[in-house]
Coordinates of C-alpha atoms in Angstrom, one line a residue:
X1 CA 76.5 8.3 39.7
X2 CA 74.1 6.4 40.0
X3 CA 71.9 4.0 37.5
X4 CA 68.7 5.4 37.5
X5 CA 65.8 2.8 36.2
X6 CA 61.7 2.8 34.7
X7 CA 60.5 -0.5 35.4
X8 CA 57.3 -1.7 33.8
X9 CA 55.1 -4.3 34.6
X10 CA 55.9 -3.8 38.4
X11 CA 53.6 -5.9 40.4
X12 CA 54.4 -9.2 38.3
X13 CA 56.7 -11.3 39.1
X14 CA 59.8 -9.8 36.8
X15 CA 59.6 -6.7 38.2
X16 CA 59.6 -7.9 41.3
X17 CA 61.9 -9.6 41.1
X18 CA 63.9 -6.6 39.9
X19 CA 63.3 -4.5 42.9
X20 CA 65.0 -7.3 44.7
X21 CA 68.2 -6.9 42.9
X22 CA 68.1 -3.0 42.5
X23 CA 67.6 -3.0 46.4
X24 CA 70.5 -5.5 47.1
X25 CA 72.9 -3.3 44.4
X26 CA 72.3 -0.5 46.6
X27 CA 72.0 3.2 46.4
X28 CA 74.4 3.0 42.8
X29 CA 70.9 2.2 40.7
X30 CA 67.7 4.1 41.1
X31 CA 64.4 3.2 40.8
X32 CA 63.0 6.5 38.7
X33 CA 59.7 5.3 36.7
X34 CA 56.8 1.9 38.4
X35 CA 54.4 1.1 35.9
X36 CA 51.1 -1.5 36.9
X37 CA 48.3 -1.9 34.9
X38 CA 45.7 -2.7 38.2
X39 CA 47.5 -4.0 41.0
X40 CA 46.7 -0.9 43.0
X41 CA 47.5 -2.2 46.1
X42 CA 51.0 -3.3 45.7
X43 CA 52.3 -0.8 43.3
X44 CA 51.1 1.7 46.6
X45 CA 54.2 0.0 48.8
X46 CA 56.3 -0.2 45.9
X47 CA 56.1 3.6 45.4
X48 CA 56.6 3.6 49.5
X49 CA 58.9 1.7 49.5
X50 CA 60.8 2.7 46.3
X51 CA 59.7 6.4 46.5
X52 CA 59.9 7.0 42.5
X53 CA 59.4 10.3 41.0
X54 CA 57.1 9.2 39.0
X55 CA 54.2 6.6 39.0
X56 CA 51.7 5.0 35.9
X57 CA 48.6 2.8 36.1
X58 CA 47.9 2.3 32.9
X59 CA 44.0 0.5 33.8
X60 CA 41.4 3.7 33.7
X61 CA 39.0 1.9 36.1
X62 CA 42.3 2.0 38.5
X63 CA 43.2 5.9 38.0
X64 CA 40.9 6.8 41.4
X65 CA 41.7 4.1 43.6
X66 CA 45.5 4.7 42.1
X67 CA 45.1 8.7 43.2
X68 CA 43.5 8.0 46.8
X69 CA 46.0 5.2 47.9
X70 CA 49.2 7.4 47.0
X71 CA 47.9 10.6 48.5
X72 CA 51.0 12.6 50.4
X73 CA 53.1 11.4 47.7
X74 CA 55.4 14.1 46.1
X75 CA 56.1 12.3 42.7
X76 CA 54.2 12.5 39.2
X77 CA 50.9 9.9 38.8
X78 CA 50.0 9.0 35.1
X79 CA 47.7 7.6 34.5
X80 CA 47.2 5.5 31.0
X81 CA 48.5 3.3 28.7
X82 CA 50.0 6.1 26.9
X83 CA 52.0 7.5 29.1
X84 CA 54.6 4.5 29.1
X85 CA 55.9 5.9 26.5
X86 CA 56.4 9.5 28.0
X87 CA 58.4 7.7 31.3
X88 CA 61.0 5.9 29.0
X89 CA 61.9 8.6 27.2
X90 CA 62.3 11.2 30.3
X91 CA 65.9 12.3 30.5
X92 CA 66.2 11.5 34.0
X93 CA 65.9 7.2 33.1
X94 CA 68.5 5.3 32.0
X95 CA 67.5 1.8 31.6
X96 CA 63.9 1.1 31.1
X97 CA 62.7 -2.7 32.0
X98 CA 60.3 -4.1 30.9
X99 CA 58.1 -7.0 31.9
X100 CA 54.9 -5.8 30.2
X101 CA 52.7 -9.2 29.3
X102 CA 51.4 -9.5 25.5
X103 CA 52.0 -7.1 23.0
X104 CA 50.6 -3.9 25.6
X105 CA 54.5 -2.8 26.3
X106 CA 55.2 -1.7 22.5
X107 CA 55.2 1.0 22.4
X108 CA 56.5 2.4 24.7
X109 CA 59.7 0.0 24.4
X110 CA 59.9 1.4 20.6
X111 CA 60.0 4.6 22.0
X112 CA 62.9 3.8 24.5
X113 CA 64.8 2.5 21.5
X114 CA 64.9 5.8 19.0
X115 CA 65.4 6.8 22.1
X116 CA 68.8 5.6 23.0
X117 CA 67.7 4.2 25.9
X118 CA 69.4 0.3 27.6
X119 CA 66.5 -1.8 27.3
X120 CA 66.3 -4.7 29.6
X121 CA 63.8 -6.9 27.5
X122 CA 61.4 -9.6 29.5
X123 CA 58.6 -10.7 27.7
X124 CA 59.2 -12.1 24.2
X125 CA 57.0 -9.2 22.2
X126 CA 58.8 -6.7 21.1
X127 CA 61.2 -8.7 19.5
X128 CA 58.4 -10.9 18.3
X129 CA 55.8 -9.0 16.9
X130 CA 58.5 -6.1 15.3
X131 CA 61.8 -7.5 15.5
X132 CA 63.2 -6.2 12.2
X133 CA 61.3 -2.4 13.2
X134 CA 62.7 -2.0 17.2
X135 CA 66.4 -4.0 15.9
X136 CA 66.5 -1.2 13.0
X137 CA 66.1 2.1 16.1
X138 CA 68.0 1.0 18.3
X139 CA 71.0 0.3 15.9
X140 CA 70.2 4.4 14.8
X141 CA 70.1 5.4 18.1
X142 CA 72.8 3.5 19.7
X143 CA 70.3 1.7 22.6
X144 CA 70.8 -1.2 23.6
X145 CA 69.1 -4.4 23.6
X146 CA 69.5 -6.7 26.4
X147 CA 67.8 -10.3 26.9
X148 CA 66.4 -10.9 30.4
X149 CA 65.0 -14.0 29.9
X150 CA 67.1 -16.7 31.2
X151 CA 67.3 -18.7 27.6
X152 CA 68.2 -15.1 26.0
X153 CA 70.8 -13.7 28.7
X154 CA 72.4 -17.1 28.9
X155 CA 72.8 -17.1 24.7
X156 CA 74.0 -13.5 25.5
X157 CA 76.3 -14.4 28.1
X158 CA 78.0 -17.6 26.2
X159 CA 78.2 -15.1 23.3
X160 CA 81.4 -13.2 24.5
X161 CA 83.3 -15.9 24.7
X162 CA 83.8 -15.5 21.1
X163 CA 82.7 -14.0 17.5
X164 CA 79.8 -13.8 15.7
X165 CA 81.4 -15.0 12.6
X166 CA 82.0 -17.8 14.7
X167 CA 79.3 -18.8 15.7
X168 CA 77.8 -22.0 14.4
X169 CA 74.7 -22.0 16.4
X170 CA 72.4 -21.3 20.0
X171 CA 70.8 -24.1 21.6
X172 CA 68.0 -22.4 23.1
X173 CA 67.2 -25.5 26.5
X174 CA 63.6 -26.6 27.4
X175 CA 62.0 -28.5 30.3
X176 CA 59.3 -29.6 28.2
X177 CA 56.7 -28.3 31.3
X178 CA 54.4 -30.1 32.5
X179 CA 53.4 -32.7 29.8
X180 CA 57.1 -33.6 28.4
X181 CA 56.3 -37.8 28.9
X182 CA 52.5 -37.2 28.4
X183 CA 50.4 -39.2 25.7
X184 CA 49.8 -36.9 23.2
X185 CA 46.2 -37.5 23.8
X186 CA 46.0 -37.7 27.0
X187 CA 48.0 -34.3 26.6
X188 CA 45.2 -32.2 24.4
X189 CA 42.1 -33.0 27.3
X190 CA 44.9 -31.8 30.2
X191 CA 42.9 -28.9 32.8
X192 CA 44.0 -25.5 33.1
X193 CA 45.3 -26.5 36.9
X194 CA 47.5 -29.3 34.9
X195 CA 49.0 -27.2 32.3
X196 CA 50.1 -24.6 34.9
X197 CA 52.1 -27.4 37.3
X198 CA 55.2 -26.0 36.1
X199 CA 58.3 -29.4 37.0
X200 CA 60.7 -26.6 37.5
X201 CA 60.1 -23.0 37.2
X202 CA 57.3 -20.6 39.3
X203 CA 56.1 -17.8 36.4
X204 CA 52.8 -15.9 36.0
X205 CA 49.9 -17.8 34.1
X206 CA 50.6 -17.1 30.3
X207 CA 53.9 -18.6 29.9
X208 CA 53.5 -20.9 32.4
X209 CA 50.8 -22.3 29.9
X210 CA 53.2 -21.6 27.0
X211 CA 55.5 -23.7 28.4
X212 CA 52.9 -26.8 28.3
X213 CA 52.2 -26.0 25.1
X214 CA 56.5 -25.5 24.2
X215 CA 55.4 -22.0 22.8
X216 CA 57.6 -19.8 25.2
X217 CA 60.6 -22.1 23.4
X218 CA 58.9 -21.6 19.4
X219 CA 58.1 -17.7 20.6
X220 CA 62.0 -18.2 21.7
X221 CA 63.4 -19.1 18.5
X222 CA 61.9 -15.8 16.5
X223 CA 63.5 -13.6 19.5
X224 CA 66.9 -15.3 19.0
X225 CA 66.6 -14.0 16.0
X226 CA 66.5 -11.2 15.7
X227 CA 68.5 -10.2 18.8
X228 CA 71.3 -12.3 17.7
X229 CA 71.2 -11.3 14.3
X230 CA 71.4 -15.3 13.1
X231 CA 69.5 -16.4 10.5
X232 CA 66.8 -19.6 12.1
X233 CA 69.0 -22.6 10.5
X234 CA 71.4 -20.8 13.1
X235 CA 68.8 -21.9 16.2
X236 CA 68.1 -25.2 18.0
X237 CA 66.1 -26.6 21.1
X238 CA 66.9 -28.9 23.1
X239 CA 65.1 -30.6 25.7
X240 CA 66.8 -30.0 29.4
X241 CA 64.1 -30.8 32.3
X242 CA 66.2 -30.3 35.2
X243 CA 66.5 -26.3 33.8
X244 CA 70.6 -26.0 35.2
X245 CA 71.5 -25.1 31.8
X246 CA 69.7 -22.1 30.5
X247 CA 71.0 -22.8 27.0
X248 CA 74.5 -22.7 24.4
X249 CA 76.4 -21.4 21.8
X250 CA 78.3 -23.7 19.9
X251 CA 81.6 -22.4 18.2
X252 CA 82.9 -22.5 14.8
X253 CA 85.7 -24.6 16.2
X254 CA 83.5 -27.5 18.1
X255 CA 83.4 -25.7 21.7
X256 CA 80.1 -25.1 23.3
X257 CA 80.0 -22.6 25.4
X258 CA 77.2 -23.6 28.0
X259 CA 75.4 -20.9 30.2
X260 CA 74.5 -22.6 34.1
X261 CA 72.9 -21.9 37.2
X262 CA 69.9 -22.5 39.2
X263 CA 66.2 -21.8 38.0
X264 CA 66.3 -18.0 39.3
X265 CA 64.8 -15.0 38.1
X266 CA 67.1 -12.8 39.8
X267 CA 70.7 -13.9 38.0
X268 CA 68.9 -13.2 33.8
X269 CA 68.3 -9.4 36.3
X270 CA 70.8 -8.6 37.5
X271 CA 73.4 -9.1 34.9
X272 CA 70.8 -6.8 32.0
X273 CA 71.6 -4.1 34.7
X274 CA 74.6 -4.1 35.6
X275 CA 76.3 -5.4 32.1
X276 CA 79.3 -5.0 31.1
X277 CA 80.4 -5.7 35.2
X278 CA 78.6 -8.6 37.3
X279 CA 77.7 -7.8 40.9
X280 CA 77.6 -10.5 43.6
X281 CA 74.0 -11.4 43.6
X282 CA 71.4 -12.6 45.7
X283 CA 70.5 -15.8 43.4
X284 CA 71.3 -19.4 44.5
X285 CA 73.9 -20.9 44.3
X286 CA 74.1 -23.8 41.9
X287 CA 75.6 -27.0 43.4
X288 CA 77.1 -28.4 40.9
X289 CA 77.8 -31.1 43.4
X290 CA 74.1 -32.4 43.8
X291 CA 73.2 -32.0 40.2
X292 CA 74.2 -35.8 39.8
X293 CA 73.3 -36.2 35.3
X294 CA 72.1 -33.6 32.8
X295 CA 69.9 -34.6 30.1
X296 CA 69.8 -33.6 26.6
X297 CA 67.5 -34.6 24.2
X298 CA 66.0 -33.8 20.7
X299 CA 62.2 -32.5 21.1
X300 CA 59.4 -33.9 19.9
X301 CA 57.9 -32.0 16.6
X302 CA 54.7 -34.0 16.3
X303 CA 53.8 -34.1 20.5
X304 CA 54.4 -30.2 20.5
X305 CA 53.9 -28.4 16.8
X306 CA 54.3 -25.6 18.4
X307 CA 58.2 -25.6 17.7
X308 CA 57.1 -26.3 13.5
X309 CA 55.1 -22.8 13.7
X310 CA 57.0 -21.1 15.2
X311 CA 59.9 -22.4 12.8
X312 CA 57.7 -21.2 10.0
X313 CA 56.9 -18.2 11.0
X314 CA 60.3 -17.0 12.1
X315 CA 61.3 -18.1 8.4
X316 CA 58.0 -16.2 7.2
X317 CA 58.8 -12.9 9.2
X318 CA 57.1 -9.5 8.5
X319 CA 54.0 -10.2 9.5
X320 CA 54.0 -13.5 10.4
X321 CA 55.2 -13.7 14.1
X322 CA 52.5 -10.7 14.9
X323 CA 50.2 -13.6 14.1
X324 CA 51.3 -16.1 15.7
X325 CA 51.9 -14.1 18.8
X326 CA 48.6 -12.2 19.2
X327 CA 46.1 -15.8 17.8
X328 CA 48.2 -17.2 20.4
X329 CA 47.7 -14.8 23.6
X330 CA 43.9 -14.9 22.8
X331 CA 43.6 -18.6 22.0
X332 CA 46.0 -19.2 25.8
X333 CA 43.1 -16.5 27.5
X334 CA 40.3 -18.3 25.8
X335 CA 42.4 -22.1 27.3
X336 CA 42.5 -19.8 30.4
X337 CA 38.7 -19.1 30.9
X338 CA 37.9 -23.1 30.4
X339 CA 36.2 -22.2 27.1
X340 CA 38.3 -24.6 25.2
X341 CA 40.4 -27.6 25.9
X342 CA 44.1 -27.2 25.9
X343 CA 44.9 -28.7 22.3
X344 CA 42.6 -26.3 20.6
X345 CA 44.8 -23.6 21.7
X346 CA 47.8 -24.4 18.8
X347 CA 44.4 -25.5 16.2
X348 CA 43.3 -21.8 16.4
X349 CA 47.7 -20.9 16.0
X350 CA 48.2 -22.5 13.4
X351 CA 44.0 -22.0 11.7
X352 CA 45.0 -17.9 11.7
X353 CA 48.5 -18.7 10.1
X354 CA 46.4 -20.6 7.1
X355 CA 43.8 -17.4 7.2
X356 CA 46.3 -14.6 7.5
X357 CA 47.9 -12.5 4.3
X358 CA 51.0 -11.9 5.3
X359 CA 52.7 -8.6 4.8
X360 CA 56.3 -6.7 5.0
X361 CA 55.0 -3.8 6.1
X362 CA 56.8 -2.7 9.4
X363 CA 54.9 0.3 10.3
X364 CA 54.1 0.3 14.0
X365 CA 50.9 1.0 13.0
X366 CA 50.7 -2.0 10.8
X367 CA 52.1 -4.4 12.8
X368 CA 48.9 -3.6 15.4
X369 CA 46.4 -4.0 13.3
X370 CA 47.9 -7.6 11.9
X371 CA 47.9 -8.3 15.9
X372 CA 44.0 -6.8 16.5
X373 CA 43.3 -8.8 13.1
X374 CA 44.9 -12.6 14.2
X375 CA 42.9 -11.6 17.6
X376 CA 39.1 -10.6 16.5
X377 CA 40.0 -13.9 14.5
X378 CA 40.5 -16.2 17.2
X379 CA 37.4 -15.0 19.3
X380 CA 35.6 -15.3 15.5
X381 CA 36.6 -19.0 15.9
X382 CA 35.4 -19.6 18.9
X383 CA 32.4 -18.4 18.4
X384 CA 31.8 -21.1 16.6
X385 CA 33.4 -24.0 18.1
X386 CA 31.3 -25.8 20.7
X387 CA 32.3 -25.3 24.3
X388 CA 34.8 -27.2 26.2

């Protein structure tokens, strides 16, 4: 029997790689649904190749273009962000792969968890914003939550070597991004072009900027706390510039199990789809004989203050991670629009955390209200700031 997959965000880099993986896996995996926000040209090409039963465009301005471009398509065409939750709860969907940047996919992810689906999550926001709520709903329904980002996939794979109570700590590795050796003063004045020049990974602009600030690792700390059910004190970060060891688990007997591989997202995507099995893949194989030395070093919390803020938000829990994430999204967008300098990204996040009155309300409505508050706070601060 085939495994039927819905891909939310099929036109992004993760979505495109997921379709490459599914095509290589063969007829055992069927694409049932594809969604995109506005890239109708690529979505139409994907629909023609994979012939899903349903397709959705979430940006209302592109509804007519999508429908006219798909003239003759025999499947169902949906429009609007609210249709994502409808798609993930379909009876003909077994696996939901979420690759939507930001908080936009959260209602659909929660609906999939409540429906007992296998959730393959590529974006950090669902577990950062609603980790406690999401994991609680998944436990109640029997849904599986499997990570696609390389670090958490590595931890998930390494955890198969022992029992959860035997874990001493997990170690998330970080490349250090483009500013690993850059003086802090120079880094704070960096341009978008410099911040987007990641040394090892090719990713979308938002996550690439997060790597430059090390905000991505800060978000991963919060994500790991819920994904693996571990206290924050058992989650560490190490700088590993080569990006070969994707993360590690240290057990109480001193054994350290590391997952290694070439920096290619197709490997964690495939493992989330085929788990608990492994299949021959299309990702590049790592050639250890060509690697030379692998370096590890502790992160510099003064040059990368996002890490300290991430630990703080993870410790506080409740609404703090929501503010942390939303303020970052708004600040990164402002930086990419050349409205603020690089160093102000973290300043804005810290100001939002300081101004926020934390709460423990875990309903989706309360979390989204907090998300909106944080974005509005950043916008108000931007209006008061001097130009770049």
